[in-house]
PDB file of C-alpha atoms and ligand atoms in Angstrom:
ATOM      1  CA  UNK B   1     148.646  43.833  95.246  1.00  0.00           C
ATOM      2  CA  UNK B   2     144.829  43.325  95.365  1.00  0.00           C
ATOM      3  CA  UNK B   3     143.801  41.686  98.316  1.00  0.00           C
ATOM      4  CA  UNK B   4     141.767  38.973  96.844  1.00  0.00           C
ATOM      5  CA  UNK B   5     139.750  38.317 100.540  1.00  0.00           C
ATOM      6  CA  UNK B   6     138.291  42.159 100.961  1.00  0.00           C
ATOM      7  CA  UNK B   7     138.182  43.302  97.860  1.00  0.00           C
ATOM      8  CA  UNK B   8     135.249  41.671  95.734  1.00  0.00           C
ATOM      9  CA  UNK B   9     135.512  42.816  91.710  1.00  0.00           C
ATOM     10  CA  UNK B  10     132.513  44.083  90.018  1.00  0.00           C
ATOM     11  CA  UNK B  11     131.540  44.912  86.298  1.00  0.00           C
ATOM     12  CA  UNK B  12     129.165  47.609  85.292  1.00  0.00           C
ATOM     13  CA  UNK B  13     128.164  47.711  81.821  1.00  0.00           C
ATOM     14  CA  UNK B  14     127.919  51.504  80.965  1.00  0.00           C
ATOM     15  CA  UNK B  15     126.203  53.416  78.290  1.00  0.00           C
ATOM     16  CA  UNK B  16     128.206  55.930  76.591  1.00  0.00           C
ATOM     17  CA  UNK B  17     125.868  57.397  74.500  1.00  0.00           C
ATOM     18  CA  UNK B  18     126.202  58.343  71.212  1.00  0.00           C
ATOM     19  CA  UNK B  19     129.183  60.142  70.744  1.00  0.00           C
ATOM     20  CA  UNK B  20     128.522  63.896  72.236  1.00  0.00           C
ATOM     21  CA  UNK B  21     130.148  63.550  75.449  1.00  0.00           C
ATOM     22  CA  UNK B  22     127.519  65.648  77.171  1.00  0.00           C
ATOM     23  CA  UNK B  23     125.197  62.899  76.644  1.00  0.00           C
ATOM     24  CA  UNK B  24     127.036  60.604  78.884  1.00  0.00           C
ATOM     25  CA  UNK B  25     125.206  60.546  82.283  1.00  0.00           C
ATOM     26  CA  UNK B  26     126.665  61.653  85.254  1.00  0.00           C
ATOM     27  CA  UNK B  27     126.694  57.889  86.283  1.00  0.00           C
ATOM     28  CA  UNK B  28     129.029  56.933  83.395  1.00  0.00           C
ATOM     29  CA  UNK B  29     131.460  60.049  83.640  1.00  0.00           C
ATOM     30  CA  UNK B  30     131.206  59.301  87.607  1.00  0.00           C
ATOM     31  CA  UNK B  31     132.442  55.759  87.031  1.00  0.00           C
ATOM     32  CA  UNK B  32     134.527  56.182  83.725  1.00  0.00           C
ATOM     33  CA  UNK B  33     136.726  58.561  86.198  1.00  0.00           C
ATOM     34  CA  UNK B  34     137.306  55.692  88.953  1.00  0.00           C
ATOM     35  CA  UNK B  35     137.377  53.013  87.432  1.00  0.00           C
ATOM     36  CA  UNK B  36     140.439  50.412  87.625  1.00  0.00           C
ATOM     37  CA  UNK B  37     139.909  48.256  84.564  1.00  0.00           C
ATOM     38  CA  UNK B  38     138.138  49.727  81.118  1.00  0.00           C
ATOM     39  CA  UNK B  39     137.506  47.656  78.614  1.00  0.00           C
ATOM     40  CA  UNK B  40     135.713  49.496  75.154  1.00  0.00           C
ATOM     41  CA  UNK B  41     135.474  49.597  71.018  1.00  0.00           C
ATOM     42  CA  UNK B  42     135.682  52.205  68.920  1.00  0.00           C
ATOM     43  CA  UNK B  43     131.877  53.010  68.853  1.00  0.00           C
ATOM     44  CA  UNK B  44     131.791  55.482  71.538  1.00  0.00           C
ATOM     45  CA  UNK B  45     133.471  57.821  69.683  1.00  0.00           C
ATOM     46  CA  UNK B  46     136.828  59.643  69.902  1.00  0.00           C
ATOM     47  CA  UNK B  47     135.613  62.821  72.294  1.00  0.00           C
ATOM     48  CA  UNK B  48     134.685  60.567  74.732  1.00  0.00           C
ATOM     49  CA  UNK B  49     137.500  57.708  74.628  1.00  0.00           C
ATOM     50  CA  UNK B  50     140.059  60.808  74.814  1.00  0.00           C
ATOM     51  CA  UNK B  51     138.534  61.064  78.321  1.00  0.00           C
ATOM     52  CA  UNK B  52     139.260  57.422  79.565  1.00  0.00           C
ATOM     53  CA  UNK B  53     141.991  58.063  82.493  1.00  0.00           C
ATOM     54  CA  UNK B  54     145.280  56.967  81.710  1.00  0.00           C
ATOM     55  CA  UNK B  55     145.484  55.826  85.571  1.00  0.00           C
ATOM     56  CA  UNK B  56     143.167  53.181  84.168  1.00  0.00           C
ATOM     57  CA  UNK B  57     144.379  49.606  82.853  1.00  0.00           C
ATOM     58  CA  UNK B  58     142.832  50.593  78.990  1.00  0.00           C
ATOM     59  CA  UNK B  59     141.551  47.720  76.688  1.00  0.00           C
ATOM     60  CA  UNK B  60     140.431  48.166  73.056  1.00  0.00           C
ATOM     61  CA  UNK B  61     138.841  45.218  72.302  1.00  0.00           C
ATOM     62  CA  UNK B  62     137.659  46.316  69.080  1.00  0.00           C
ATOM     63  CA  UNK B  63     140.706  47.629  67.128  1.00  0.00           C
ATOM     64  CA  UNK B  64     138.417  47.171  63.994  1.00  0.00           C
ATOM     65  CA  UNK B  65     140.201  48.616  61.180  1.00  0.00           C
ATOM     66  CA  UNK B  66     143.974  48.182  62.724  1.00  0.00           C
ATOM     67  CA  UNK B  67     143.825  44.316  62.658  1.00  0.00           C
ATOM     68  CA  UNK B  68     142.890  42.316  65.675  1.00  0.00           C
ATOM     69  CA  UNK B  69     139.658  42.439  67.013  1.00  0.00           C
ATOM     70  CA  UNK B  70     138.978  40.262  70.716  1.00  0.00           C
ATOM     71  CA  UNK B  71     135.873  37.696  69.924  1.00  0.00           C
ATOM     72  CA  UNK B  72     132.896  38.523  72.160  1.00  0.00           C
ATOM     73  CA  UNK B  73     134.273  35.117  73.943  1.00  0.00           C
ATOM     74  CA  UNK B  74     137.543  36.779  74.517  1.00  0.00           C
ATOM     75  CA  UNK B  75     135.950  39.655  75.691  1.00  0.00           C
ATOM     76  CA  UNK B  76     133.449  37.801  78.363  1.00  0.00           C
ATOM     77  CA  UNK B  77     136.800  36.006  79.790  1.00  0.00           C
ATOM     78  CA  UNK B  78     138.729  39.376  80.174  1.00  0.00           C
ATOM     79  CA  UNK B  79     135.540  40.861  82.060  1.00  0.00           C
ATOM     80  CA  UNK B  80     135.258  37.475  84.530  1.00  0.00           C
ATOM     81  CA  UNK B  81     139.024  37.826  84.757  1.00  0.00           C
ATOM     82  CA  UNK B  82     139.411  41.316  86.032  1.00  0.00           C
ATOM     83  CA  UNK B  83     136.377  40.744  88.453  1.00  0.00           C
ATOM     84  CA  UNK B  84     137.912  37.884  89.966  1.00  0.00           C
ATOM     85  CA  UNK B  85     141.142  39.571  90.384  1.00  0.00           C
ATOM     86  CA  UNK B  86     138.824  41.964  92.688  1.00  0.00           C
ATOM     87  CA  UNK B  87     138.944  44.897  90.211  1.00  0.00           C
ATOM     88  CA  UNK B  88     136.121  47.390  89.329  1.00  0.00           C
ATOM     89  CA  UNK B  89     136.015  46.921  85.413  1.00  0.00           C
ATOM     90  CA  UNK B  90     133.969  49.154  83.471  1.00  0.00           C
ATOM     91  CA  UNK B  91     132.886  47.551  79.810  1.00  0.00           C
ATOM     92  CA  UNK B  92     132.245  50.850  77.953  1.00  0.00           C
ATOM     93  CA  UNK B  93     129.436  49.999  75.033  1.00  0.00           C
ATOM     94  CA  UNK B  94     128.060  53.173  72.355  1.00  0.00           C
ATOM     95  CA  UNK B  95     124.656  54.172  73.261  1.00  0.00           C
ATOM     96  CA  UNK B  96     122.697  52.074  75.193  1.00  0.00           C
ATOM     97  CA  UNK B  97     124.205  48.406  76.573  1.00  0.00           C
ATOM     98  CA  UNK B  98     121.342  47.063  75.866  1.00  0.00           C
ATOM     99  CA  UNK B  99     120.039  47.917  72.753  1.00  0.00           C
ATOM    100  CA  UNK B 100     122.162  45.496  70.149  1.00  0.00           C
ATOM    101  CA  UNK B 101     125.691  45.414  70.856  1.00  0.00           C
ATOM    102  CA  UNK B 102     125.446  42.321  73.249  1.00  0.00           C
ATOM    103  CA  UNK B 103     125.308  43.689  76.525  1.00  0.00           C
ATOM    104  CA  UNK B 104     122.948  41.136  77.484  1.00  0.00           C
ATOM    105  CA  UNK B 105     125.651  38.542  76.530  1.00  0.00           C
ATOM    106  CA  UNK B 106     128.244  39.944  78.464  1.00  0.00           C
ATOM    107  CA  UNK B 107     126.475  40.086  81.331  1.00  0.00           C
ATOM    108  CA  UNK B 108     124.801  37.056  81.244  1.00  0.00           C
ATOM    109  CA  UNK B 109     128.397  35.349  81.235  1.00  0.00           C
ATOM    110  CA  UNK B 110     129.061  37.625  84.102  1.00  0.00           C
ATOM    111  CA  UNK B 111     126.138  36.181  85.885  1.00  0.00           C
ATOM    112  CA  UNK B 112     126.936  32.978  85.203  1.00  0.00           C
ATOM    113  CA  UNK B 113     130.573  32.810  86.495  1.00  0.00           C
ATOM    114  CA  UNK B 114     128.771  34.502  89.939  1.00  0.00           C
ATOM    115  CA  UNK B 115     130.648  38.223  89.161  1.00  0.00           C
ATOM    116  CA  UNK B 116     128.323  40.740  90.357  1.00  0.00           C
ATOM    117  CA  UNK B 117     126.827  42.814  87.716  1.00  0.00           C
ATOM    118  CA  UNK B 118     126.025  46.565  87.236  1.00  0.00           C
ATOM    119  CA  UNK B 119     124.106  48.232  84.044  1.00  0.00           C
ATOM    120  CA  UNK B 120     124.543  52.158  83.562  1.00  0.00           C
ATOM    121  CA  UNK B 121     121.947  52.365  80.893  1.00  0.00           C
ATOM    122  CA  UNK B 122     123.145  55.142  78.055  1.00  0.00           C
ATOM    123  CA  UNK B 123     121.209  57.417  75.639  1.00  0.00           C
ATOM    124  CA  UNK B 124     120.209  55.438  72.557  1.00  0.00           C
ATOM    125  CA  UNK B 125     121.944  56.235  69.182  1.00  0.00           C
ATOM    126  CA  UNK B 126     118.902  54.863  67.769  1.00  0.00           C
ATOM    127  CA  UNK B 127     116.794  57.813  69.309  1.00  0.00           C
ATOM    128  CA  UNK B 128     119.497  60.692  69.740  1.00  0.00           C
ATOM    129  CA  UNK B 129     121.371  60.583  66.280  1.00  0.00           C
ATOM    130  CA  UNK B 130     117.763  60.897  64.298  1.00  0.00           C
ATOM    131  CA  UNK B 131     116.970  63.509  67.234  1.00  0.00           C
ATOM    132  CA  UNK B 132     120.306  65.557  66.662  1.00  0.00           C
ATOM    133  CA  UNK B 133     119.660  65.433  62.671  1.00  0.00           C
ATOM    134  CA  UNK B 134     115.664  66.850  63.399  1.00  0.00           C
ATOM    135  CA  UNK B 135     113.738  63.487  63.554  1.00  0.00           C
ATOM    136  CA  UNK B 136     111.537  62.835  65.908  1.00  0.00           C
ATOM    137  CA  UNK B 137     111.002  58.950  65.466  1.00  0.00           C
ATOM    138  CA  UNK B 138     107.443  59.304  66.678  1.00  0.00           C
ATOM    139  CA  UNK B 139     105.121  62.493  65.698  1.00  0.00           C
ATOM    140  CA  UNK B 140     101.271  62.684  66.035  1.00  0.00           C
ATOM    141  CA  UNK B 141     101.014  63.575  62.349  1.00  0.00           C
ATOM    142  CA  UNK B 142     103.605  60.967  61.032  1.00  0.00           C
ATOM    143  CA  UNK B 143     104.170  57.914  63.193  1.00  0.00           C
ATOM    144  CA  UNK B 144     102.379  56.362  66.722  1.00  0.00           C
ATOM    145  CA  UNK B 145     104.588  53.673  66.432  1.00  0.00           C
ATOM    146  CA  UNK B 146     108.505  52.966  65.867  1.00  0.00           C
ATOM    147  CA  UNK B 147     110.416  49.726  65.791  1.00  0.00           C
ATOM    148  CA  UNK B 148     114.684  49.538  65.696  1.00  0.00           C
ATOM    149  CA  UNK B 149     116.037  46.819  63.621  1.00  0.00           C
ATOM    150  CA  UNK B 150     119.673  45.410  63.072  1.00  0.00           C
ATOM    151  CA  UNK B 151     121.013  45.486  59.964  1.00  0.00           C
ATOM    152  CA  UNK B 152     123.365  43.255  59.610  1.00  0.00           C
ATOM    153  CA  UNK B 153     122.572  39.562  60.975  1.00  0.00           C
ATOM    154  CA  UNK B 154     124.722  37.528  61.783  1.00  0.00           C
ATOM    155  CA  UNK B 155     126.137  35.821  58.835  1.00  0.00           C
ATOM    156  CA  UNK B 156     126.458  32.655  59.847  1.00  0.00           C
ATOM    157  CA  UNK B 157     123.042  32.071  60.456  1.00  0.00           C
ATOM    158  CA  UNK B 158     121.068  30.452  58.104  1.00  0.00           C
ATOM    159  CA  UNK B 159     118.072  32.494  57.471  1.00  0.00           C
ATOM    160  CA  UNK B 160     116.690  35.965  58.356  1.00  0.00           C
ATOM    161  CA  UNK B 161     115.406  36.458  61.370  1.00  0.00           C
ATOM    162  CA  UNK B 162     113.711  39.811  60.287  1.00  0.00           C
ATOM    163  CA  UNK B 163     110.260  39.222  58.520  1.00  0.00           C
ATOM    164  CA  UNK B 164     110.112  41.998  55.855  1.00  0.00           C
ATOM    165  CA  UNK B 165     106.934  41.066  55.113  1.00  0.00           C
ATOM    166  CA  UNK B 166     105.886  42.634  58.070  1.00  0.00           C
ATOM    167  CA  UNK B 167     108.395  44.970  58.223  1.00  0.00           C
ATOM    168  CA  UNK B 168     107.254  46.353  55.267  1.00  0.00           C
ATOM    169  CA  UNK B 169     103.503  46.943  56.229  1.00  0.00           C
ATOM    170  CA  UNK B 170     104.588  48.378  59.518  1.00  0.00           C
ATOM    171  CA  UNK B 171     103.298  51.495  59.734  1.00  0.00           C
ATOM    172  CA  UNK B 172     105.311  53.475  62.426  1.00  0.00           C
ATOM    173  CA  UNK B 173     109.014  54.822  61.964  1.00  0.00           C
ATOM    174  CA  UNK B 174     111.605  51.573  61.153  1.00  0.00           C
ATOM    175  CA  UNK B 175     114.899  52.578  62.710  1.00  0.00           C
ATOM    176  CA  UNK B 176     117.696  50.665  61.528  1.00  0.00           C
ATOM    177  CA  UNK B 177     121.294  50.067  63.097  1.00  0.00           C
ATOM    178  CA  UNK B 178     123.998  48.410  61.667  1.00  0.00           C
ATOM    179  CA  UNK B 179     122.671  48.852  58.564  1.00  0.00           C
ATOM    180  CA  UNK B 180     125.250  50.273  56.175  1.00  0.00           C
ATOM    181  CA  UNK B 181     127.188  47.483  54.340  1.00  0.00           C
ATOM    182  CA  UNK B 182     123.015  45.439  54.333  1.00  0.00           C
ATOM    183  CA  UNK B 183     121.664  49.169  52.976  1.00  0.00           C
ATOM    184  CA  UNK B 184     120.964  47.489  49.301  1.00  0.00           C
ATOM    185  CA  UNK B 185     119.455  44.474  50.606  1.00  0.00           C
ATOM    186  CA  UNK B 186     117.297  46.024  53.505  1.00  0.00           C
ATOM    187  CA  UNK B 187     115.465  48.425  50.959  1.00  0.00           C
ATOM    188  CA  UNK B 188     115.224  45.922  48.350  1.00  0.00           C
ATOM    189  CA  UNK B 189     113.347  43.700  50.679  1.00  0.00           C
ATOM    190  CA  UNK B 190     110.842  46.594  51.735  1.00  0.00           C
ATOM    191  CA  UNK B 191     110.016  47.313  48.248  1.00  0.00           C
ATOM    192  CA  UNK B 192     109.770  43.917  47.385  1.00  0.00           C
ATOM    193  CA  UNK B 193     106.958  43.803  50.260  1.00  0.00           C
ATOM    194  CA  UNK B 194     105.061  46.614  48.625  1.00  0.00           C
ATOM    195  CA  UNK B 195     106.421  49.463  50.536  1.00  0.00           C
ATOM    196  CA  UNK B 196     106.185  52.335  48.531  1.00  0.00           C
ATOM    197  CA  UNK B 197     109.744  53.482  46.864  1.00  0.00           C
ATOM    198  CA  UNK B 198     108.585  57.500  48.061  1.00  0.00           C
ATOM    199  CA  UNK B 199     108.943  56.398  51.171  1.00  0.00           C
ATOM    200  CA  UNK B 200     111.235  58.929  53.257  1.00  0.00           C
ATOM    201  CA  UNK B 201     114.634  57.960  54.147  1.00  0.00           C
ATOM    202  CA  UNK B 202     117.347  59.606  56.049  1.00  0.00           C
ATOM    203  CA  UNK B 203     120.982  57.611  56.867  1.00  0.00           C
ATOM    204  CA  UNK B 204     122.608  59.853  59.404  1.00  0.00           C
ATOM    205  CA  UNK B 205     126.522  59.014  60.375  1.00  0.00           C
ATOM    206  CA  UNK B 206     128.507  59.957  63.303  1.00  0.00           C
ATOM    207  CA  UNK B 207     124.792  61.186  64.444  1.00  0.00           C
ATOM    208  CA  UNK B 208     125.744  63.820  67.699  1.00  0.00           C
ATOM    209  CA  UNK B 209     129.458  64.269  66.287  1.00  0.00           C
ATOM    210  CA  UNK B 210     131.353  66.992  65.311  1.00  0.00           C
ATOM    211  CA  UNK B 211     131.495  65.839  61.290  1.00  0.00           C
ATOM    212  CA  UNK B 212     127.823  64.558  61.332  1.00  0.00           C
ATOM    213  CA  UNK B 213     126.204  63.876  58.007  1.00  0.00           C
ATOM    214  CA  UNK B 214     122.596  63.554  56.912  1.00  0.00           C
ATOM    215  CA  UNK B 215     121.868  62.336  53.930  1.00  0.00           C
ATOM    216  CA  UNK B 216     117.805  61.968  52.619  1.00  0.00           C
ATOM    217  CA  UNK B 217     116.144  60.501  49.864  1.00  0.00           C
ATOM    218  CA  UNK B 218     113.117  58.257  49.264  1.00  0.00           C
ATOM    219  CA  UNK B 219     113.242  53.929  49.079  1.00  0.00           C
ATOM    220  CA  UNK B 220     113.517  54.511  45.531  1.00  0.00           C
ATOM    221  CA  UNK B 221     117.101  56.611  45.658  1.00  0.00           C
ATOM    222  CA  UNK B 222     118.788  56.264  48.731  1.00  0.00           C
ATOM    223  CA  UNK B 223     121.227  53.338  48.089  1.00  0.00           C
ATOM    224  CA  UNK B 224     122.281  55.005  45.054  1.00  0.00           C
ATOM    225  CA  UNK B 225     122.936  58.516  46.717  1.00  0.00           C
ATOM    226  CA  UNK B 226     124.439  56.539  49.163  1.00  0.00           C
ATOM    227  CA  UNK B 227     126.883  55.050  47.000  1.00  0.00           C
ATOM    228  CA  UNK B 228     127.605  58.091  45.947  1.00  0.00           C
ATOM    229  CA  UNK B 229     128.527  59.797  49.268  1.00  0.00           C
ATOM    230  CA  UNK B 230     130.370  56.847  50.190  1.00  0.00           C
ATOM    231  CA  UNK B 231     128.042  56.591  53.492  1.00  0.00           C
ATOM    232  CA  UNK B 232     130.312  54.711  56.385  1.00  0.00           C
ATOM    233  CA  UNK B 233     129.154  53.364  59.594  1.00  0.00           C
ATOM    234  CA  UNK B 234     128.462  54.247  62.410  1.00  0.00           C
ATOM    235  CA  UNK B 235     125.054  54.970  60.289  1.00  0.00           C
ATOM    236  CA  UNK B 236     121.574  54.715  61.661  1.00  0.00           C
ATOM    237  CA  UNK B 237     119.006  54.238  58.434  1.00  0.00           C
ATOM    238  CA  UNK B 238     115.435  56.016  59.307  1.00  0.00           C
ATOM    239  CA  UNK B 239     112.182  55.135  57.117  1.00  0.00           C
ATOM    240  CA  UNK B 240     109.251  56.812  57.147  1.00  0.00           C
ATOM    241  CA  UNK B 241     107.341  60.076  56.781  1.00  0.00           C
ATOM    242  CA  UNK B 242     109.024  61.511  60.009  1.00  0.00           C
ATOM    243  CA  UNK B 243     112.129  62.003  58.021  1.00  0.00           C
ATOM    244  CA  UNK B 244     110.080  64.956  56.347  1.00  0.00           C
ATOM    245  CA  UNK B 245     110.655  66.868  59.860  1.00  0.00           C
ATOM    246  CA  UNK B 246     114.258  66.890  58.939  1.00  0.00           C
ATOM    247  CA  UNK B 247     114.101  70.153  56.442  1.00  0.00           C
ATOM    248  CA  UNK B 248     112.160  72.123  59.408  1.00  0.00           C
ATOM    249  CA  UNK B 249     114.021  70.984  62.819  1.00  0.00           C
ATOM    250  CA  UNK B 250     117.171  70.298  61.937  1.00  0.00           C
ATOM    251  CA  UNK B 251     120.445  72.299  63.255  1.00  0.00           C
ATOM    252  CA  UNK B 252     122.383  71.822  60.373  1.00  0.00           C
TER     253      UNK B 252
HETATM  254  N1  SAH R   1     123.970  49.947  71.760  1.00  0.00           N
HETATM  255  C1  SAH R   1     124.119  50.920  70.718  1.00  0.00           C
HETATM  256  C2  SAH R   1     123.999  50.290  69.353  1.00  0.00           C
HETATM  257  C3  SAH R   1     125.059  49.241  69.084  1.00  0.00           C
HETATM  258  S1  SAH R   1     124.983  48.590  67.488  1.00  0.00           S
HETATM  259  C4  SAH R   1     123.125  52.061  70.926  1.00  0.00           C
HETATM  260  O1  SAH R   1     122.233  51.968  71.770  1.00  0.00           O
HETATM  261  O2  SAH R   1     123.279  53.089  70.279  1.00  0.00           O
HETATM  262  C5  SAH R   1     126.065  49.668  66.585  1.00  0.00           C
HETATM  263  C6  SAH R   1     125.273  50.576  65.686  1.00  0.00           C
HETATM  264  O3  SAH R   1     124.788  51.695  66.399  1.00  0.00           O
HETATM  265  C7  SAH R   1     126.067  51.185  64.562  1.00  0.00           C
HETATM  266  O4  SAH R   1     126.266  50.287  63.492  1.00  0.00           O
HETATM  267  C8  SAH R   1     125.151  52.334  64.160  1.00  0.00           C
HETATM  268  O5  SAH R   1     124.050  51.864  63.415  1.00  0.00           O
HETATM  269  C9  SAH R   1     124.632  52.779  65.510  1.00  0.00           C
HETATM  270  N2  SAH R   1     125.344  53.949  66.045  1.00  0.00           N
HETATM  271  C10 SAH R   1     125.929  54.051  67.250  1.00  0.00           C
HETATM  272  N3  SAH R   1     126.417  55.288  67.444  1.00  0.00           N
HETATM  273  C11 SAH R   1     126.144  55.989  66.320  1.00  0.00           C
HETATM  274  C12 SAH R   1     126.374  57.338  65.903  1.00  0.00           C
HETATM  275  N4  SAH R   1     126.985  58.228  66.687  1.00  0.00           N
HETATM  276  N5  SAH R   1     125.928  57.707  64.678  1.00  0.00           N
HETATM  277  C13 SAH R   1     125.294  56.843  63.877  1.00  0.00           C
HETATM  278  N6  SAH R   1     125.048  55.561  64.214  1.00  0.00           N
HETATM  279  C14 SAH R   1     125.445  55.144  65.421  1.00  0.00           C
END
């Protein structure tokens, strides 16, 4: 039994990277390895959810394609609940907790319910994955300035938050997450903006994984070769002329 009047819980939201489990930090492997309570999704990836200790109470709270999948509300309460049962609860999150993904959600509701509050930042997918496939998302030649974009709104809101307009006379690097299932609509708003349909795309999946794929093509072809490779996330869309890099620096 816990001893509710020592012990205090605490939650720290760590970053597991991208999927290559020597990009965790030595942070996240340091508190993966003792921590009582883990909560996580599928996004990490399976090399580095194979290494969650079994001494560990494990919660998938994303079981995505199997059926049932914990609401972000659910989720919260579990986290406030293991804190305040004086556990140390890590909340595993792919790449960076704060970069989509609602880290700042969770731990707001952490704050709010006075649990105390940790953040491991991660390595990015949205910087590693075009890295690992040879994209730089900045260059001196290509691109002084990059911007990373969901996706996939939330459907239940009314309109789009994401002005395409400007979007599509930005002139850095447009990284996008969460992008796949939106692919069609995302590039037929840029186009319909004026960006130019040679415009360099790459869609990487499982970017720093064993079975990574790249696949390139312009504005103009992508959803179509897309289609045709049956792309499925995790997939981070890239746009613009740093994708050219890709021939010259990548690995693979
Ligand atoms: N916080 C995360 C992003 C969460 S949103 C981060 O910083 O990386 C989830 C999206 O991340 C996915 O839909 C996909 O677009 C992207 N993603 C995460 N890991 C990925 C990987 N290994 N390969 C490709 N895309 C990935």
């Amino acid at each position: 039994m816990v001893d509710l009047r020592t012990q205090k819980g605490k939650v720290y939201l760590v970053g597991s990277g991208p999927g290559d489990p020597e990009l965790l930090t030595i942070k996240a492997k340091r508190l993966i390895e003792s921590a009582e309570v883990i909560l996580y999704d599928q996004l990490p990836g399976e090399a580095i959810l194979d290494m969650l200790p079994e001494s560990a109470e494990r919660i998938d709270v994303g079981k995505y394609a199997g059926c049932h999948k914990l609401s972000q509300w659910q989720i919260n309460e579990l986290l406030v609940n293991r804190a305040k049962e004086g556990k140390i609860v890590v909340r595993l999150k792919g790449g960076d907790p704060y970069l989509f993904g609602r880290g700042g959600e969770e731990a707001q509701a952490l704050a709010r319910e006075g649990i105390e509050v940790e953040i491991v930042p991660g390595i990015t997918s949205a910087i590693a994955v075009p890295a690992y496939a040879g994209i730089p998302v900045t260059h001196r030649d290509y691109a002084s300035m990059v911007t990373f974009i969901t996706g996939h709104e939330d459907p239940t809101k009314d309109e789009t938050a994401l002005d395409w307009d400007l979007l599509a006379r930005f002139e850095g690097t447009l990284v996008i997450l969460m992008g796949v299932s939106m692919l069609e609509r995302n590039v037929k708003e840029l186009l319909k903006y004026g960006k130019s349909i040679d415009t360099p795309v790459a869609v990487i999946e499982r970017g720093t994984r064993p079975d990574q794929r790249v696949t390139t093509g312009t504005l103009g072809d992508i959803v179509g070769l897309c289609k045709q490779r049956k792309i499925r996330a995790p997939a981070i869309t890239v746009i613009g002329d740093v994708v050219k890099l890709h021939q010259e620096l990548a690995r693979n």
